Short mmCIF file of C-alpha atoms and ligand atoms in Angstrom, two decimals:
data_model
loop_
_atom_site.label_atom_id
_atom_site.label_comp_id
_atom_site.label_asym_id
_atom_site.label_seq_id
_atom_site.Cartn_x
_atom_site.Cartn_y
_atom_site.Cartn_z
CA MET A 1170 -78.28 -12.68 -14.70
CA ILE A 1171 -77.02 -12.34 -10.80
CA GLY A 1172 -74.74 -14.28 -10.35
CA ARG A 1173 -76.98 -17.29 -9.05
CA ALA A 1174 -75.12 -19.22 -12.08
CA ASP A 1175 -74.07 -22.38 -11.05
CA PRO A 1176 -74.77 -23.58 -7.42
CA SER A 1177 -71.96 -25.57 -7.21
CA ALA A 1178 -69.74 -23.08 -8.68
CA GLY A 1179 -66.95 -22.70 -5.40
CA ALA A 1180 -68.75 -25.39 -3.41
CA ASP A 1181 -65.43 -27.52 -3.95
CA ARG A 1182 -63.52 -24.86 -2.86
CA PRO A 1183 -62.03 -25.64 0.40
CA ALA A 1184 -63.51 -23.72 3.43
CA ALA A 1185 -60.47 -20.91 2.81
CA ALA A 1186 -63.64 -18.56 3.44
CA GLY A 1187 -63.31 -20.20 6.78
CA GLY A 1188 -67.07 -19.25 6.91
CA ASP A 1189 -69.45 -19.57 9.30
CA PRO A 1190 -71.92 -21.91 8.28
CA ALA A 1191 -74.99 -20.14 9.13
CA ARG A 1192 -73.27 -16.83 7.98
CA ARG A 1193 -73.18 -18.32 5.04
CA ALA A 1194 -77.06 -19.80 5.00
CA GLU A 1195 -77.91 -16.48 5.74
CA LEU A 1196 -76.39 -15.04 2.98
CA ALA A 1197 -77.31 -17.91 0.42
CA ARG A 1198 -81.36 -16.97 1.24
CA ARG A 1199 -80.65 -13.17 1.24
CA LEU A 1200 -79.01 -13.75 -2.46
CA ASP A 1201 -82.02 -15.96 -3.53
CA VAL A 1202 -84.81 -13.71 -1.93
CA ILE A 1203 -83.07 -10.65 -3.88
CA SER A 1204 -82.55 -12.35 -6.97
CA GLU A 1205 -86.18 -13.00 -7.21
CA ARG A 1206 -86.90 -9.73 -6.19
CA ILE A 1207 -85.19 -8.34 -9.20
CA ALA A 1208 -86.29 -11.29 -11.44
CA ALA A 1209 -89.99 -10.32 -10.16
CA ALA A 1210 -89.35 -6.19 -11.07
CA ALA A 1211 -88.41 -7.00 -13.94
CA ARG A 1212 -91.27 -9.14 -15.31
CA ALA A 1213 -93.37 -6.24 -14.15
CA ALA A 1214 -91.52 -3.90 -16.15
CA GLY A 1215 -91.42 -6.15 -19.16
CA ARG A 1216 -87.66 -6.59 -19.23
CA ASP A 1217 -85.32 -9.60 -19.62
CA PRO A 1218 -83.41 -9.89 -15.95
CA ALA A 1219 -80.68 -11.03 -17.86
CA GLY A 1220 -80.21 -7.21 -18.63
CA LEU A 1221 -80.16 -6.46 -14.98
CA THR A 1222 -76.74 -6.69 -12.97
CA LEU A 1223 -76.55 -7.01 -9.25
CA ILE A 1224 -74.00 -5.16 -7.57
CA ALA A 1225 -72.98 -6.67 -3.88
CA VAL A 1226 -72.31 -3.21 -1.68
CA SER A 1227 -70.13 -4.81 0.80
CA LYS A 1228 -69.77 -1.50 2.75
CA THR A 1229 -69.46 -2.24 6.87
CA TYR A 1230 -69.36 -6.02 6.32
CA PRO A 1231 -66.15 -7.85 6.25
CA ALA A 1232 -64.24 -9.55 3.38
CA GLU A 1233 -65.56 -12.70 4.69
CA ASP A 1234 -68.86 -11.75 3.36
CA VAL A 1235 -67.35 -11.09 0.00
CA VAL A 1236 -65.99 -14.35 -0.20
CA MET A 1237 -68.75 -16.15 0.78
CA LEU A 1238 -71.07 -14.68 -1.62
CA HIS A 1239 -68.48 -15.10 -4.41
CA THR A 1240 -68.92 -18.89 -3.80
CA LEU A 1241 -72.41 -18.51 -3.88
CA GLY A 1242 -71.92 -16.83 -7.69
CA ALA A 1243 -71.98 -13.09 -7.40
CA ARG A 1244 -69.12 -11.27 -8.81
CA GLN A 1245 -69.90 -7.75 -8.61
CA PHE A 1246 -68.78 -5.73 -5.45
CA ALA A 1247 -68.95 -2.18 -4.44
CA GLU A 1248 -67.62 -0.30 -1.53
CA ASN A 1249 -67.99 3.49 -0.60
CA ARG A 1250 -64.97 4.45 1.35
CA GLU A 1251 -61.56 4.23 0.50
CA GLN A 1252 -60.03 3.42 4.14
CA GLU A 1253 -62.39 0.30 4.46
CA ALA A 1254 -61.79 -0.93 0.90
CA GLY A 1255 -58.20 -0.98 0.45
CA PRO A 1256 -57.46 -3.54 3.35
CA LYS A 1257 -60.75 -5.14 2.73
CA VAL A 1258 -59.89 -6.09 -0.93
CA ASN A 1259 -56.50 -7.04 -0.36
CA MET A 1260 -58.09 -9.44 2.27
CA VAL A 1261 -60.91 -10.98 -0.31
CA THR A 1262 -57.60 -11.18 -2.83
CA ARG A 1263 -55.85 -13.55 -0.54
CA LEU A 1264 -58.71 -15.40 0.75
CA LEU A 1265 -59.54 -16.59 -2.71
CA GLY A 1266 -56.01 -17.13 -3.14
CA GLU A 1267 -55.97 -15.73 -6.68
CA PRO A 1268 -51.87 -15.07 -7.67
CA GLY A 1269 -50.43 -12.35 -8.55
CA GLY A 1270 -51.72 -10.29 -5.19
CA GLY A 1271 -54.70 -9.35 -7.44
CA PRO A 1272 -54.86 -5.57 -9.58
CA ALA A 1273 -51.98 -3.46 -7.69
CA ALA A 1274 -49.82 -6.18 -9.02
CA GLY A 1275 -49.13 -3.53 -11.69
CA GLY A 1276 -49.33 -3.20 -15.41
CA GLY A 1277 -50.32 -6.31 -17.20
CA GLY A 1278 -51.51 -8.34 -14.30
CA ALA A 1279 -54.83 -8.48 -14.65
CA PRO A 1280 -56.34 -9.98 -18.11
CA ALA A 1281 -57.56 -6.91 -20.35
CA GLY A 1282 -61.22 -6.13 -19.95
CA ALA A 1283 -61.07 -7.34 -16.42
CA GLY A 1284 -63.37 -4.17 -15.92
CA GLY A 1285 -66.14 -5.58 -17.38
CA ALA A 1286 -65.74 -9.68 -16.85
CA ALA A 1287 -68.13 -11.57 -14.70
CA GLY A 1288 -67.43 -14.73 -15.93
CA GLY A 1289 -64.87 -16.30 -14.25
CA HIS A 1290 -63.86 -16.12 -10.91
CA GLU A 1291 -62.28 -12.66 -11.16
CA LEU A 1292 -64.43 -9.99 -9.04
CA THR A 1293 -65.08 -6.47 -10.81
CA TRP A 1294 -64.87 -3.61 -7.98
CA HIS A 1295 -67.07 -0.67 -7.95
CA PHE A 1296 -66.21 2.67 -6.29
CA VAL A 1297 -69.49 4.51 -5.56
CA GLY A 1298 -68.47 6.79 -2.32
CA GLN A 1299 -67.72 10.91 -2.70
CA LEU A 1300 -64.24 10.48 -4.43
CA GLN A 1301 -61.63 12.77 -3.37
CA ARG A 1302 -58.57 13.51 -5.84
CA ASN A 1303 -56.13 12.68 -2.81
CA LYS A 1304 -57.51 9.40 -2.81
CA ALA A 1305 -58.02 8.43 -6.52
CA ARG A 1306 -54.41 6.86 -6.45
CA SER A 1307 -55.56 4.12 -3.74
CA VAL A 1308 -58.34 3.71 -4.94
CA LEU A 1309 -57.52 2.76 -8.41
CA ARG A 1310 -55.44 0.24 -6.62
CA TRP A 1311 -58.46 -2.28 -6.51
CA ALA A 1312 -61.51 -0.52 -8.18
CA ASP A 1313 -62.36 -1.65 -12.15
CA TRP A 1314 -65.08 1.20 -11.55
CA VAL A 1315 -65.49 4.08 -10.30
CA GLN A 1316 -69.18 5.20 -10.59
CA SER A 1317 -68.84 8.77 -8.77
CA VAL A 1318 -67.48 11.00 -11.11
CA ASP A 1319 -69.54 14.41 -10.39
CA ARG A 1320 -66.88 17.12 -11.52
CA SER A 1321 -64.47 17.67 -14.07
CA SER A 1322 -61.20 17.92 -11.55
CA LEU A 1323 -61.30 14.44 -10.89
CA VAL A 1324 -61.43 13.35 -14.65
CA GLY A 1325 -57.56 14.14 -15.42
CA VAL A 1326 -56.01 12.31 -12.12
CA LEU A 1327 -58.45 9.17 -12.86
CA SER A 1328 -57.14 9.28 -16.14
CA ARG A 1329 -53.79 9.58 -15.60
CA LEU A 1330 -53.83 6.90 -12.93
CA ALA A 1331 -55.54 4.66 -15.00
CA VAL A 1332 -53.21 4.61 -18.11
CA GLU A 1333 -49.99 4.27 -15.04
CA ARG A 1334 -51.64 1.14 -13.94
CA GLY A 1335 -52.10 -0.27 -17.31
CA ARG A 1336 -55.81 -0.99 -16.73
CA PRO A 1337 -58.83 0.73 -17.93
CA LEU A 1338 -61.15 2.07 -15.10
CA SER A 1339 -65.03 2.17 -16.14
CA ILE A 1340 -66.51 5.15 -15.34
CA CYS A 1341 -70.43 6.24 -14.39
CA LEU A 1342 -71.18 10.14 -14.42
CA GLN A 1343 -72.85 10.38 -10.93
CA VAL A 1344 -76.25 12.60 -11.45
CA SER A 1345 -77.66 14.23 -8.64
CA LEU A 1346 -81.37 13.61 -8.23
CA ASP A 1347 -81.74 16.28 -5.32
CA SER A 1348 -80.85 19.14 -7.16
CA TRP A 1349 -83.24 18.59 -10.03
CA SER A 1350 -85.24 22.00 -8.79
CA ASP A 1351 -82.32 23.67 -8.31
CA SER A 1352 -81.15 23.17 -11.84
CA GLY A 1353 -84.53 24.49 -12.94
CA GLY A 1354 -85.31 20.74 -14.32
CA ARG A 1355 -83.26 21.12 -17.37
CA VAL A 1356 -82.25 17.41 -18.56
CA GLY A 1357 -78.32 17.19 -18.06
CA SER A 1358 -77.59 20.20 -16.39
CA VAL A 1359 -77.43 17.91 -12.91
CA VAL A 1360 -73.99 16.95 -12.45
CA THR A 1361 -72.99 16.87 -8.65
CA GLY A 1362 -71.00 17.54 -6.68
CA SER A 1363 -73.59 16.24 -3.88
CA GLY A 1364 -73.64 19.63 -2.54
CA ARG A 1365 -70.38 19.66 -1.25
CA GLY A 1366 -67.94 21.99 -2.15
CA GLY A 1367 -65.06 21.69 -4.56
CA GLY A 1368 -67.33 20.78 -7.29
CA ASP A 1369 -67.58 22.59 -10.49
CA PRO A 1370 -71.12 21.69 -11.81
CA MET A 1371 -71.27 22.11 -15.52
CA GLU A 1372 -73.31 19.62 -18.10
CA LEU A 1373 -73.37 16.31 -17.78
CA ALA A 1374 -72.36 16.52 -21.87
CA ALA A 1375 -69.55 18.32 -21.55
CA LEU A 1376 -68.25 15.88 -18.24
CA ALA A 1377 -69.18 12.90 -20.46
CA ASP A 1378 -66.79 14.05 -23.23
CA LEU A 1379 -64.36 14.85 -21.04
CA VAL A 1380 -64.35 11.68 -19.95
CA GLU A 1381 -64.75 10.15 -23.62
CA GLU A 1382 -61.81 11.74 -24.23
CA ALA A 1383 -59.54 10.68 -21.50
CA PRO A 1384 -56.83 7.78 -21.95
CA GLY A 1385 -57.34 4.83 -19.58
CA LEU A 1386 -61.24 5.66 -18.96
CA THR A 1387 -64.47 3.90 -20.52
CA LEU A 1388 -67.66 5.80 -20.39
CA ARG A 1389 -69.94 3.28 -18.75
CA GLY A 1390 -73.22 5.83 -17.88
CA VAL A 1391 -74.96 7.24 -15.27
CA MET A 1392 -75.33 6.70 -11.73
CA ALA A 1393 -77.50 8.27 -9.17
CA VAL A 1394 -78.98 7.78 -5.57
CA ALA A 1395 -82.50 8.65 -5.13
CA PRO A 1396 -83.51 11.40 -3.24
CA ARG A 1397 -84.85 11.31 0.51
CA GLY A 1398 -88.16 12.67 1.14
CA GLU A 1399 -89.62 12.04 -2.19
CA PRO A 1400 -91.31 9.14 -4.39
CA ALA A 1401 -87.82 7.44 -5.91
CA ARG A 1402 -90.15 6.70 -8.97
CA PRO A 1403 -90.16 10.05 -10.84
CA ALA A 1404 -86.63 10.73 -10.11
CA PHE A 1405 -85.63 7.24 -11.81
CA ALA A 1406 -87.58 8.94 -14.57
CA ARG A 1407 -85.91 12.00 -14.98
CA LEU A 1408 -82.38 9.77 -14.45
CA ARG A 1409 -84.01 7.44 -17.27
CA ALA A 1410 -84.18 11.17 -19.57
CA VAL A 1411 -80.95 12.23 -18.79
CA ALA A 1412 -79.30 8.57 -19.50
CA GLU A 1413 -81.29 8.45 -23.32
CA ARG A 1414 -79.66 11.89 -23.75
CA LEU A 1415 -75.95 11.02 -22.60
CA THR A 1416 -76.48 7.83 -25.48
CA VAL A 1417 -77.29 10.17 -28.30
CA ASP A 1418 -73.46 11.00 -28.43
CA HIS A 1419 -72.34 8.30 -26.60
CA PRO A 1420 -74.20 5.36 -27.68
CA GLN A 1421 -72.17 2.54 -25.75
CA ALA A 1422 -72.35 4.47 -22.52
CA THR A 1423 -75.87 2.54 -21.24
CA VAL A 1424 -75.31 1.64 -17.93
CA ILE A 1425 -77.83 3.01 -15.58
CA SER A 1426 -76.60 2.67 -11.96
CA ALA A 1427 -79.78 2.69 -9.63
CA GLY A 1428 -81.46 1.46 -7.08
CA MET A 1429 -80.59 0.46 -3.63
CA SER A 1430 -82.48 -2.54 -1.24
CA GLY A 1431 -85.44 0.44 -0.70
CA ASP A 1432 -86.09 1.23 -4.30
CA LEU A 1433 -84.86 -1.64 -6.54
CA GLU A 1434 -88.34 -1.97 -7.71
CA ALA A 1435 -88.88 1.78 -8.84
CA ALA A 1436 -85.62 1.81 -10.59
CA VAL A 1437 -86.13 -1.29 -12.64
CA ALA A 1438 -89.06 -0.04 -13.51
CA GLU A 1439 -87.57 3.45 -15.03
CA GLY A 1440 -84.85 1.36 -17.06
CA ALA A 1441 -81.62 0.22 -14.38
CA THR A 1442 -79.09 -1.83 -15.72
CA HIS A 1443 -77.16 -1.98 -12.41
CA LEU A 1444 -78.59 -2.22 -8.70
CA ARG A 1445 -76.52 -1.55 -5.80
CA ILE A 1446 -78.08 -3.48 -2.67
CA GLY A 1447 -76.47 -3.60 0.59
CA THR A 1448 -78.71 -3.86 3.47
CA ALA A 1449 -80.77 -6.69 1.35
CA LEU A 1450 -77.87 -8.84 0.90
CA PHE A 1451 -76.06 -8.50 4.18
CA GLY A 1452 -78.38 -7.37 7.01
CA GLU A 1453 -78.89 -3.84 8.38
CA ARG A 1454 -75.44 -2.06 8.77
CA HIS A 1455 -74.93 -0.51 12.27
CA GLY A 1456 -73.13 2.91 12.79
CA VAL A 1457 -71.67 4.05 9.23
CA PRO A 1458 -74.00 4.64 6.99
C1 PLP B 624 -74.92 2.15 0.51
C2 PLP B 624 -74.87 2.24 -0.77
C3 PLP B 624 -75.77 1.46 -1.57
C4 PLP B 624 -76.93 0.45 -1.05
O1 PLP B 624 -77.67 0.65 -0.35
P1 PLP B 624 -78.85 -0.23 0.78
O2 PLP B 624 -79.89 0.86 0.83
O3 PLP B 624 -77.97 -0.72 1.98
O4 PLP B 624 -79.10 -1.54 -0.43
C5 PLP B 624 -75.83 1.77 -2.74
N1 PLP B 624 -75.40 2.90 -3.49
C6 PLP B 624 -74.50 3.61 -2.65
C7 PLP B 624 -73.88 4.54 -3.46
C8 PLP B 624 -74.51 3.54 -1.25
O5 PLP B 624 -73.56 4.22 -0.59
#
């Protein structure tokens, strides 16, 4: 399931990570705790834990932490700000000593299917933040997934850049659960823009078709953050309904990326497949949200 596969994996790696042993022990402990929480949530929901993917949200935490979690078995990582992520991913790549300079090395450098390949030492990087078109090029230097596609104007640019780099980009459509009442509760009419300007809200189905047809993009499913100030579970239930409808036309788009440190149990109960965990793995963040 969650990268706890083989505790000895990476143990023979010289301390390239330069990791502080106390921090490493803390991360190991936190990874155990969260893995157990996820397994318990799966059991409670009658689901197979193997169907759940843990994504470590490393924002505000240093490359060294990512490398240490990698030696502990984690393979999926997420960032939400391009300015922070670009240099961090480069540093992680350098620390892991992978040849070729990582994804930015250009066409053909990375193995096909890297977007979902969690089997080897290769990391999979997810972008989960608000994406501006003028940041798309930088994000595509390192991101295997963009989970925050919320408007049609992003699709063309992401497609063009993915084709240019010669490596497909996995896409989740970000669904706003806040604007649910604004949209009259109509399933699927909930594409976001997070309330920010510039969005062109449209039917989720239409956005999905657009992604599906775009060269270089692979439609994986949906992503959402639980709304503040209301219980998470009903919101995740709405997300599940949206996701189920999406798979009618796009049977391969089965990802439901939902659930964070505070609400993963509710997400698992409502069918989440990918859990984005920051605080519970790395500790409280200071400053930046
Ligand atoms: C920060 C962040 C997370 C992780 O949240 P925690 O509460 O720290 O687990 C998940 N998803 C997104 C989009 C985030 O920005």
